[in-house]
Amino acid sequence: MSNEQILTLKAEAQRRPIGVFDSGVGGLTVLRELYRQLPNESIIYLADTARLPYGTRSAAEILQFSREIIIWMVQQQVKMLVLACNTTDALALSTLREEFNLPILGLILPGARFAVQKGSRLGVIATPATAASNAYRHAILEIEPTAEVWQVGCPEFVPLVEQNRLYDPYTTEVAQQYLAPLLEQRIDTLIYGCTHYPHLSPVLRELLPVHIQFVDPAEHVVAATAQELDLIGERNTFSPLPTRFCVSGCPQQFAKLSLQWLGFTPAVEKVCLPSVALASLESHSNQ
Ligand code: DGL
């Protein structure tokens, strides 16, 4: 292969998009960070809105949904995947990394690494599935065995965000209940263990004393993504393509809800995710 051909291939690899997925609008908190820290990257954002919330589903369902999404993402020729969903990270990341031959980044480890530098009494608010998995506790204690960790499952938060009830008094009431056990433990740091929750930050900040620090793992998974891109030599040095927004449910609903966080109404495509029999996975992972 000539030098010129090698350069062309490298440029093509760099230009390929990063795939980002979540069950809904939560992953926009990760997308926002991608825009801030990696403005040259093209992105395909997929929200599996037809099947949200993920946080009350079983590990088997989460694994199956994420396999279908990743196979679809591979068909779109993404160069890497960012799981903008803690629940998928907690329940499926290690299996997905074994099954698919592309870099897959999760929020929990980068979030835990940063949180232990911030405090020693750490509260985690997360979906019921993430909280029950103990993924944050394990990640934190592996890095800092002396840290203390309390995890609270918050089943009502995702539906409230997806219904755009951010400033509904009921949301404040529910938040008070979820935060009470963490306040009782005198946490010094609160980790957003679900990407939907930073959308509730005005409410949450109001309810917690000012000395409590907030950690948003989105910031840190994107820093890890930048490092990974440099490591594999695929950071895009060309101009990015506009983000492709895709959903499995209703495009209009997603577009309308996202406006407040994106600052523009996105054009949203409805896509059909492949339903995958387990036996066919091998051929996809070897692509
Ligand atoms: N935003 C996702 C997370 O970080 C999923 C929330 C859900 O669908 O329950 O866990």
mmCIF file of C-alpha atoms and ligand atoms in Angstrom:
data_model
loop_
_atom_site.group_PDB
_atom_site.id
_atom_site.type_symbol
_atom_site.label_atom_id
_atom_site.label_comp_id
_atom_site.label_asym_id
_atom_site.label_seq_id
_atom_site.Cartn_x
_atom_site.Cartn_y
_atom_site.Cartn_z
ATOM 1 C CA MET A 1 0.000 0.000 0.000
ATOM 2 C CA SER A 2 1.363 3.441 -0.904
ATOM 3 C CA ASN A 3 1.815 6.208 1.672
ATOM 4 C CA GLU A 4 -0.962 8.137 -0.025
ATOM 5 C CA GLN A 5 -3.379 5.190 0.314
ATOM 6 C CA ILE A 6 -2.458 4.804 4.004
ATOM 7 C CA LEU A 7 -3.160 8.505 4.602
ATOM 8 C CA THR A 8 -6.533 8.254 2.846
ATOM 9 C CA LEU A 9 -7.521 5.288 5.013
ATOM 10 C CA LYS A 10 -6.448 7.118 8.179
ATOM 11 C CA ALA A 11 -8.484 10.170 7.184
ATOM 12 C CA GLU A 12 -11.524 7.968 6.539
ATOM 13 C CA ALA A 13 -11.162 6.300 9.940
ATOM 14 C CA GLN A 14 -10.886 9.685 11.702
ATOM 15 C CA ARG A 15 -13.948 11.033 9.960
ATOM 16 C CA ARG A 16 -16.230 8.203 11.051
ATOM 17 C CA PRO A 17 -18.801 9.199 13.698
ATOM 18 C CA ILE A 18 -18.878 8.329 17.379
ATOM 19 C CA GLY A 19 -22.020 6.396 18.344
ATOM 20 C CA VAL A 20 -23.775 7.571 21.503
ATOM 21 C CA PHE A 21 -26.846 5.929 22.970
ATOM 22 C CA ASP A 22 -29.282 6.145 25.832
ATOM 23 C CA SER A 23 -32.895 5.190 26.475
ATOM 24 C CA GLY A 24 -33.994 8.821 25.968
ATOM 25 C CA VAL A 25 -32.941 12.434 26.532
ATOM 26 C CA GLY A 26 -30.526 11.578 29.376
ATOM 27 C CA GLY A 27 -27.663 11.028 26.968
ATOM 28 C CA LEU A 28 -27.963 14.655 25.835
ATOM 29 C CA THR A 29 -25.956 15.492 28.970
ATOM 30 C CA VAL A 30 -23.140 13.419 27.444
ATOM 31 C CA LEU A 31 -23.709 14.880 23.985
ATOM 32 C CA ARG A 32 -23.377 18.384 25.450
ATOM 33 C CA GLU A 33 -19.958 17.418 26.841
ATOM 34 C CA LEU A 34 -18.921 15.902 23.515
ATOM 35 C CA TYR A 35 -19.764 19.193 21.805
ATOM 36 C CA ARG A 36 -17.726 21.055 24.438
ATOM 37 C CA GLN A 37 -14.653 18.838 24.638
ATOM 38 C CA LEU A 38 -14.553 17.238 21.175
ATOM 39 C CA PRO A 39 -16.150 19.770 18.805
ATOM 40 C CA ASN A 40 -14.662 18.169 15.689
ATOM 41 C CA GLU A 41 -16.308 14.803 16.142
ATOM 42 C CA SER A 42 -19.327 13.703 14.109
ATOM 43 C CA ILE A 43 -21.923 11.981 16.274
ATOM 44 C CA ILE A 44 -24.843 9.618 15.839
ATOM 45 C CA TYR A 45 -27.148 9.860 18.864
ATOM 46 C CA LEU A 46 -29.657 7.072 19.336
ATOM 47 C CA ALA A 47 -32.422 7.209 21.950
ATOM 48 C CA ASP A 48 -34.264 3.924 22.438
ATOM 49 C CA THR A 49 -37.407 5.802 23.430
ATOM 50 C CA ALA A 50 -39.769 2.978 22.416
ATOM 51 C CA ARG A 51 -38.390 0.914 25.327
ATOM 52 C CA LEU A 52 -37.618 3.445 28.055
ATOM 53 C CA PRO A 53 -37.177 3.448 30.995
ATOM 54 C CA TYR A 54 -34.284 0.999 31.077
ATOM 55 C CA GLY A 55 -33.751 1.373 34.812
ATOM 56 C CA THR A 56 -36.572 -0.939 35.861
ATOM 57 C CA ARG A 57 -35.720 -3.686 33.359
ATOM 58 C CA SER A 58 -33.823 -6.928 33.852
ATOM 59 C CA ALA A 59 -30.135 -7.412 33.028
ATOM 60 C CA ALA A 60 -31.096 -9.797 30.192
ATOM 61 C CA GLU A 61 -33.333 -7.163 28.569
ATOM 62 C CA ILE A 62 -30.706 -4.428 28.863
ATOM 63 C CA LEU A 63 -28.088 -6.694 27.319
ATOM 64 C CA GLN A 64 -30.361 -7.650 24.441
ATOM 65 C CA PHE A 65 -31.399 -4.034 23.718
ATOM 66 C CA SER A 66 -27.819 -2.822 23.759
ATOM 67 C CA ARG A 67 -26.702 -5.629 21.431
ATOM 68 C CA GLU A 68 -29.356 -4.570 18.921
ATOM 69 C CA ILE A 69 -28.291 -0.935 19.188
ATOM 70 C CA ILE A 70 -24.600 -1.720 18.785
ATOM 71 C CA ILE A 71 -25.235 -3.895 15.731
ATOM 72 C CA TRP A 72 -27.169 -0.978 14.233
ATOM 73 C CA MET A 73 -24.341 1.410 15.175
ATOM 74 C CA VAL A 74 -21.765 -0.891 13.518
ATOM 75 C CA GLN A 75 -23.908 -0.781 10.358
ATOM 76 C CA GLN A 76 -23.648 3.047 10.531
ATOM 77 C CA GLN A 77 -19.847 2.609 10.617
ATOM 78 C CA VAL A 78 -19.172 4.289 13.944
ATOM 79 C CA LYS A 79 -15.537 4.254 15.071
ATOM 80 C CA MET A 80 -16.350 3.953 18.770
ATOM 81 C CA LEU A 81 -19.286 3.833 21.152
ATOM 82 C CA VAL A 82 -20.057 5.893 24.205
ATOM 83 C CA LEU A 83 -22.712 4.354 26.436
ATOM 84 C CA ALA A 84 -24.547 7.455 27.598
ATOM 85 C CA CYS A 85 -26.532 5.218 29.922
ATOM 86 C CA ASN A 86 -25.291 4.126 33.340
ATOM 87 C CA THR A 87 -27.788 1.268 33.458
ATOM 88 C CA THR A 88 -26.291 -0.303 30.330
ATOM 89 C CA ASP A 89 -22.802 0.255 31.706
ATOM 90 C CA ALA A 90 -23.710 -1.353 35.063
ATOM 91 C CA LEU A 91 -25.508 -4.368 33.614
ATOM 92 C CA ALA A 92 -23.969 -5.072 30.230
ATOM 93 C CA LEU A 93 -20.656 -3.306 29.514
ATOM 94 C CA SER A 94 -18.284 -6.188 30.252
ATOM 95 C CA THR A 95 -20.280 -8.629 28.069
ATOM 96 C CA LEU A 96 -20.616 -6.098 25.249
ATOM 97 C CA ARG A 97 -16.844 -5.531 25.244
ATOM 98 C CA GLU A 98 -16.305 -9.278 24.816
ATOM 99 C CA GLU A 99 -18.846 -9.501 22.002
ATOM 100 C CA PHE A 100 -17.993 -6.462 19.882
ATOM 101 C CA ASN A 101 -14.734 -5.535 18.320
ATOM 102 C CA LEU A 102 -14.790 -1.741 18.763
ATOM 103 C CA PRO A 103 -13.954 0.562 21.677
ATOM 104 C CA ILE A 104 -16.927 0.915 24.064
ATOM 105 C CA LEU A 105 -16.728 3.529 26.820
ATOM 106 C CA GLY A 106 -18.872 3.656 29.939
ATOM 107 C CA LEU A 107 -19.575 6.392 32.490
ATOM 108 C CA ILE A 108 -19.115 4.576 35.777
ATOM 109 C CA LEU A 109 -15.351 4.112 35.970
ATOM 110 C CA PRO A 110 -14.433 7.661 34.836
ATOM 111 C CA GLY A 111 -17.105 9.047 37.194
ATOM 112 C CA ALA A 112 -15.849 6.968 40.132
ATOM 113 C CA ARG A 113 -12.211 7.972 39.486
ATOM 114 C CA PHE A 114 -13.101 11.631 39.669
ATOM 115 C CA ALA A 115 -15.511 11.325 42.612
ATOM 116 C CA VAL A 116 -12.903 9.806 44.966
ATOM 117 C CA GLN A 117 -10.741 12.889 44.438
ATOM 118 C CA LYS A 118 -13.645 15.104 45.465
ATOM 119 C CA GLY A 119 -14.902 13.486 48.659
ATOM 120 C CA SER A 120 -14.968 10.467 50.942
ATOM 121 C CA ARG A 121 -18.677 10.208 51.807
ATOM 122 C CA LEU A 122 -20.211 9.600 48.420
ATOM 123 C CA GLY A 123 -23.901 9.482 47.591
ATOM 124 C CA VAL A 124 -25.025 7.991 44.266
ATOM 125 C CA ILE A 125 -28.473 8.587 42.828
ATOM 126 C CA ALA A 126 -29.230 6.103 40.051
ATOM 127 C CA THR A 127 -31.883 3.982 38.403
ATOM 128 C CA PRO A 128 -33.099 1.020 40.490
ATOM 129 C CA ALA A 129 -31.145 -1.383 38.227
ATOM 130 C CA THR A 130 -27.876 0.558 38.556
ATOM 131 C CA ALA A 131 -28.263 0.992 42.315
ATOM 132 C CA ALA A 132 -29.064 -2.709 42.817
ATOM 133 C CA SER A 133 -26.058 -3.765 40.714
ATOM 134 C CA ASN A 134 -23.687 -2.000 43.139
ATOM 135 C CA ALA A 135 -21.598 -1.012 40.109
ATOM 136 C CA TYR A 136 -20.726 2.421 41.541
ATOM 137 C CA ARG A 137 -19.866 1.030 44.972
ATOM 138 C CA HIS A 138 -17.564 -1.610 43.428
ATOM 139 C CA ALA A 139 -15.852 0.869 41.106
ATOM 140 C CA ILE A 140 -15.303 3.394 43.915
ATOM 141 C CA LEU A 141 -14.034 0.920 46.493
ATOM 142 C CA GLU A 142 -11.639 -0.623 44.022
ATOM 143 C CA ILE A 143 -10.012 2.791 43.560
ATOM 144 C CA GLU A 144 -10.385 4.013 47.153
ATOM 145 C CA PRO A 145 -11.176 1.282 49.712
ATOM 146 C CA THR A 146 -11.623 3.808 52.537
ATOM 147 C CA ALA A 147 -14.424 5.705 50.767
ATOM 148 C CA GLU A 148 -17.997 5.315 52.013
ATOM 149 C CA VAL A 149 -20.743 4.911 49.427
ATOM 150 C CA TRP A 150 -24.531 5.112 49.639
ATOM 151 C CA GLN A 151 -26.617 4.357 46.547
ATOM 152 C CA VAL A 152 -30.268 5.281 46.120
ATOM 153 C CA GLY A 153 -32.513 3.965 43.348
ATOM 154 C CA CYS A 154 -34.801 6.725 42.035
ATOM 155 C CA PRO A 155 -37.465 5.023 39.878
ATOM 156 C CA GLU A 156 -39.591 8.142 39.313
ATOM 157 C CA PHE A 157 -36.905 10.505 38.013
ATOM 158 C CA VAL A 158 -36.583 9.231 34.422
ATOM 159 C CA PRO A 159 -40.347 9.224 33.705
ATOM 160 C CA LEU A 160 -40.599 12.729 35.234
ATOM 161 C CA VAL A 161 -37.782 14.044 33.009
ATOM 162 C CA GLU A 162 -39.187 12.357 29.894
ATOM 163 C CA GLN A 163 -42.612 13.897 30.675
ATOM 164 C CA ASN A 164 -40.929 17.297 31.033
ATOM 165 C CA ARG A 165 -42.130 17.679 34.614
ATOM 166 C CA LEU A 166 -38.845 19.221 35.796
ATOM 167 C CA TYR A 167 -40.448 22.085 37.691
ATOM 168 C CA ASP A 168 -43.560 20.268 38.877
ATOM 169 C CA PRO A 169 -43.865 20.502 42.715
ATOM 170 C CA TYR A 170 -44.336 16.710 42.731
ATOM 171 C CA THR A 171 -40.785 16.319 41.325
ATOM 172 C CA THR A 172 -39.380 18.319 44.250
ATOM 173 C CA GLU A 173 -41.351 16.156 46.686
ATOM 174 C CA VAL A 174 -40.011 12.945 45.149
ATOM 175 C CA ALA A 175 -36.467 14.340 45.085
ATOM 176 C CA GLN A 176 -36.704 15.208 48.772
ATOM 177 C CA GLN A 177 -37.599 11.614 49.565
ATOM 178 C CA TYR A 178 -34.735 10.193 47.493
ATOM 179 C CA LEU A 179 -32.174 12.577 48.983
ATOM 180 C CA ALA A 180 -33.258 12.173 52.637
ATOM 181 C CA PRO A 181 -31.199 9.003 53.363
ATOM 182 C CA LEU A 182 -28.128 10.610 51.771
ATOM 183 C CA LEU A 183 -28.507 13.755 53.864
ATOM 184 C CA GLU A 184 -28.855 11.566 56.928
ATOM 185 C CA GLN A 185 -25.491 9.986 56.122
ATOM 186 C CA ARG A 186 -23.919 13.456 55.758
ATOM 187 C CA ILE A 187 -22.547 12.861 52.267
ATOM 188 C CA ASP A 188 -20.004 15.367 50.990
ATOM 189 C CA THR A 189 -20.388 14.464 47.301
ATOM 190 C CA LEU A 190 -23.348 13.506 45.097
ATOM 191 C CA ILE A 191 -22.772 11.494 41.915
ATOM 192 C CA TYR A 192 -25.306 11.633 39.110
ATOM 193 C CA GLY A 193 -25.526 7.880 38.505
ATOM 194 C CA CYS A 194 -28.022 8.322 35.662
ATOM 195 C CA THR A 195 -27.554 10.635 32.690
ATOM 196 C CA HIS A 196 -31.112 11.934 32.970
ATOM 197 C CA TYR A 197 -30.480 13.417 36.423
ATOM 198 C CA PRO A 198 -28.302 16.444 35.546
ATOM 199 C CA HIS A 199 -31.462 17.725 33.808
ATOM 200 C CA LEU A 200 -32.891 17.953 37.360
ATOM 201 C CA SER A 201 -29.896 19.853 38.749
ATOM 202 C CA PRO A 202 -31.809 23.103 39.497
ATOM 203 C CA VAL A 203 -34.171 21.111 41.745
ATOM 204 C CA LEU A 204 -31.467 18.958 43.328
ATOM 205 C CA ARG A 205 -29.081 21.830 44.053
ATOM 206 C CA GLU A 206 -31.861 23.678 45.791
ATOM 207 C CA LEU A 207 -32.474 20.735 48.114
ATOM 208 C CA LEU A 208 -28.858 20.080 49.144
ATOM 209 C CA PRO A 209 -26.542 22.205 51.302
ATOM 210 C CA VAL A 210 -24.029 24.209 49.254
ATOM 211 C CA HIS A 211 -20.989 22.341 50.589
ATOM 212 C CA ILE A 212 -22.091 19.129 48.832
ATOM 213 C CA GLN A 213 -20.252 18.763 45.535
ATOM 214 C CA PHE A 214 -21.925 17.344 42.457
ATOM 215 C CA VAL A 215 -20.113 14.938 40.137
ATOM 216 C CA ASP A 216 -21.398 14.487 36.601
ATOM 217 C CA PRO A 217 -19.691 11.429 35.057
ATOM 218 C CA ALA A 218 -20.577 12.758 31.569
ATOM 219 C CA GLU A 219 -17.686 15.189 31.790
ATOM 220 C CA HIS A 220 -15.257 12.405 32.620
ATOM 221 C CA VAL A 221 -16.413 9.788 30.116
ATOM 222 C CA VAL A 222 -15.856 12.392 27.403
ATOM 223 C CA ALA A 223 -12.348 13.129 28.714
ATOM 224 C CA ALA A 224 -11.723 9.347 28.555
ATOM 225 C CA THR A 225 -13.120 9.317 24.999
ATOM 226 C CA ALA A 226 -10.653 12.030 23.969
ATOM 227 C CA GLN A 227 -7.779 9.987 25.420
ATOM 228 C CA GLU A 228 -8.949 6.845 23.634
ATOM 229 C CA LEU A 229 -9.207 8.702 20.309
ATOM 230 C CA ASP A 230 -5.637 9.953 20.704
ATOM 231 C CA LEU A 231 -4.439 6.486 21.644
ATOM 232 C CA ILE A 232 -5.885 4.884 18.509
ATOM 233 C CA GLY A 233 -5.025 7.901 16.337
ATOM 234 C CA GLU A 234 -8.636 8.579 15.342
ATOM 235 C CA ARG A 235 -9.342 12.073 16.655
ATOM 236 C CA ASN A 236 -11.067 13.915 13.820
ATOM 237 C CA THR A 237 -9.046 16.811 12.451
ATOM 238 C CA PHE A 238 -11.604 17.571 9.725
ATOM 239 C CA SER A 239 -14.919 19.421 10.059
ATOM 240 C CA PRO A 240 -17.675 17.362 11.684
ATOM 241 C CA LEU A 241 -20.959 16.378 10.050
ATOM 242 C CA PRO A 242 -24.165 17.578 11.735
ATOM 243 C CA THR A 243 -25.269 15.218 14.542
ATOM 244 C CA ARG A 244 -27.723 12.557 13.426
ATOM 245 C CA PHE A 245 -30.512 12.195 16.009
ATOM 246 C CA CYS A 246 -32.315 8.848 15.838
ATOM 247 C CA VAL A 247 -35.055 7.314 17.975
ATOM 248 C CA SER A 248 -36.920 4.024 18.137
ATOM 249 C CA GLY A 249 -40.116 5.780 19.319
ATOM 250 C CA CYS A 250 -41.775 9.091 18.434
ATOM 251 C CA PRO A 251 -39.410 11.580 16.656
ATOM 252 C CA GLN A 252 -41.622 14.640 17.271
ATOM 253 C CA GLN A 253 -41.765 14.044 21.017
ATOM 254 C CA PHE A 254 -37.980 13.711 21.258
ATOM 255 C CA ALA A 255 -37.411 16.819 19.113
ATOM 256 C CA LYS A 256 -39.787 18.909 21.206
ATOM 257 C CA LEU A 257 -38.356 17.795 24.544
ATOM 258 C CA SER A 258 -34.703 18.204 23.487
ATOM 259 C CA LEU A 259 -35.000 21.818 22.432
ATOM 260 C CA GLN A 260 -34.464 23.124 25.985
ATOM 261 C CA TRP A 261 -31.103 21.343 26.311
ATOM 262 C CA LEU A 262 -29.826 21.588 22.762
ATOM 263 C CA GLY A 263 -30.902 25.167 22.095
ATOM 264 C CA PHE A 264 -32.315 24.087 18.722
ATOM 265 C CA THR A 265 -35.025 21.696 17.567
ATOM 266 C CA PRO A 266 -33.214 18.729 16.052
ATOM 267 C CA ALA A 267 -34.338 16.871 12.946
ATOM 268 C CA VAL A 268 -35.041 13.412 14.336
ATOM 269 C CA GLU A 269 -35.195 10.157 12.344
ATOM 270 C CA LYS A 270 -37.156 7.123 13.423
ATOM 271 C CA VAL A 271 -35.082 3.978 12.954
ATOM 272 C CA CYS A 272 -35.857 0.300 13.057
ATOM 273 C CA LEU A 273 -33.407 -1.590 15.245
ATOM 274 C CA PRO A 274 -32.447 -5.089 14.143
ATOM 275 C CA SER A 275 -33.865 -7.851 16.275
ATOM 276 C CA VAL A 276 -30.993 -10.181 16.816
ATOM 277 C CA ALA A 277 -30.882 -13.857 17.562
ATOM 278 C CA LEU A 278 -27.960 -14.648 19.843
ATOM 279 C CA ALA A 279 -26.418 -17.069 17.331
ATOM 280 C CA SER A 280 -25.908 -14.330 14.758
ATOM 281 C CA LEU A 281 -23.846 -12.202 17.127
ATOM 282 C CA GLU A 282 -20.542 -13.817 16.251
ATOM 283 C CA SER A 283 -20.653 -12.690 12.632
ATOM 284 C CA HIS A 284 -21.322 -9.072 13.711
ATOM 285 C CA SER A 285 -18.548 -8.952 16.282
ATOM 286 C CA ASN A 286 -16.030 -10.176 13.717
ATOM 287 C CA GLN A 287 -16.763 -7.460 11.177
HETATM 288 N N1 DGL B 1 -30.201 7.519 31.323
HETATM 289 C C1 DGL B 1 -30.019 6.144 31.601
HETATM 290 C C2 DGL B 1 -29.048 5.880 32.707
HETATM 291 O O1 DGL B 1 -28.099 6.622 32.837
HETATM 292 C C3 DGL B 1 -31.238 5.259 31.547
HETATM 293 C C4 DGL B 1 -32.398 5.690 32.339
HETATM 294 C C5 DGL B 1 -33.630 4.815 32.139
HETATM 295 O O2 DGL B 1 -34.067 4.641 31.010
HETATM 296 O O3 DGL B 1 -34.142 4.299 33.166
HETATM 297 O O4 DGL B 1 -29.135 4.922 33.426
#
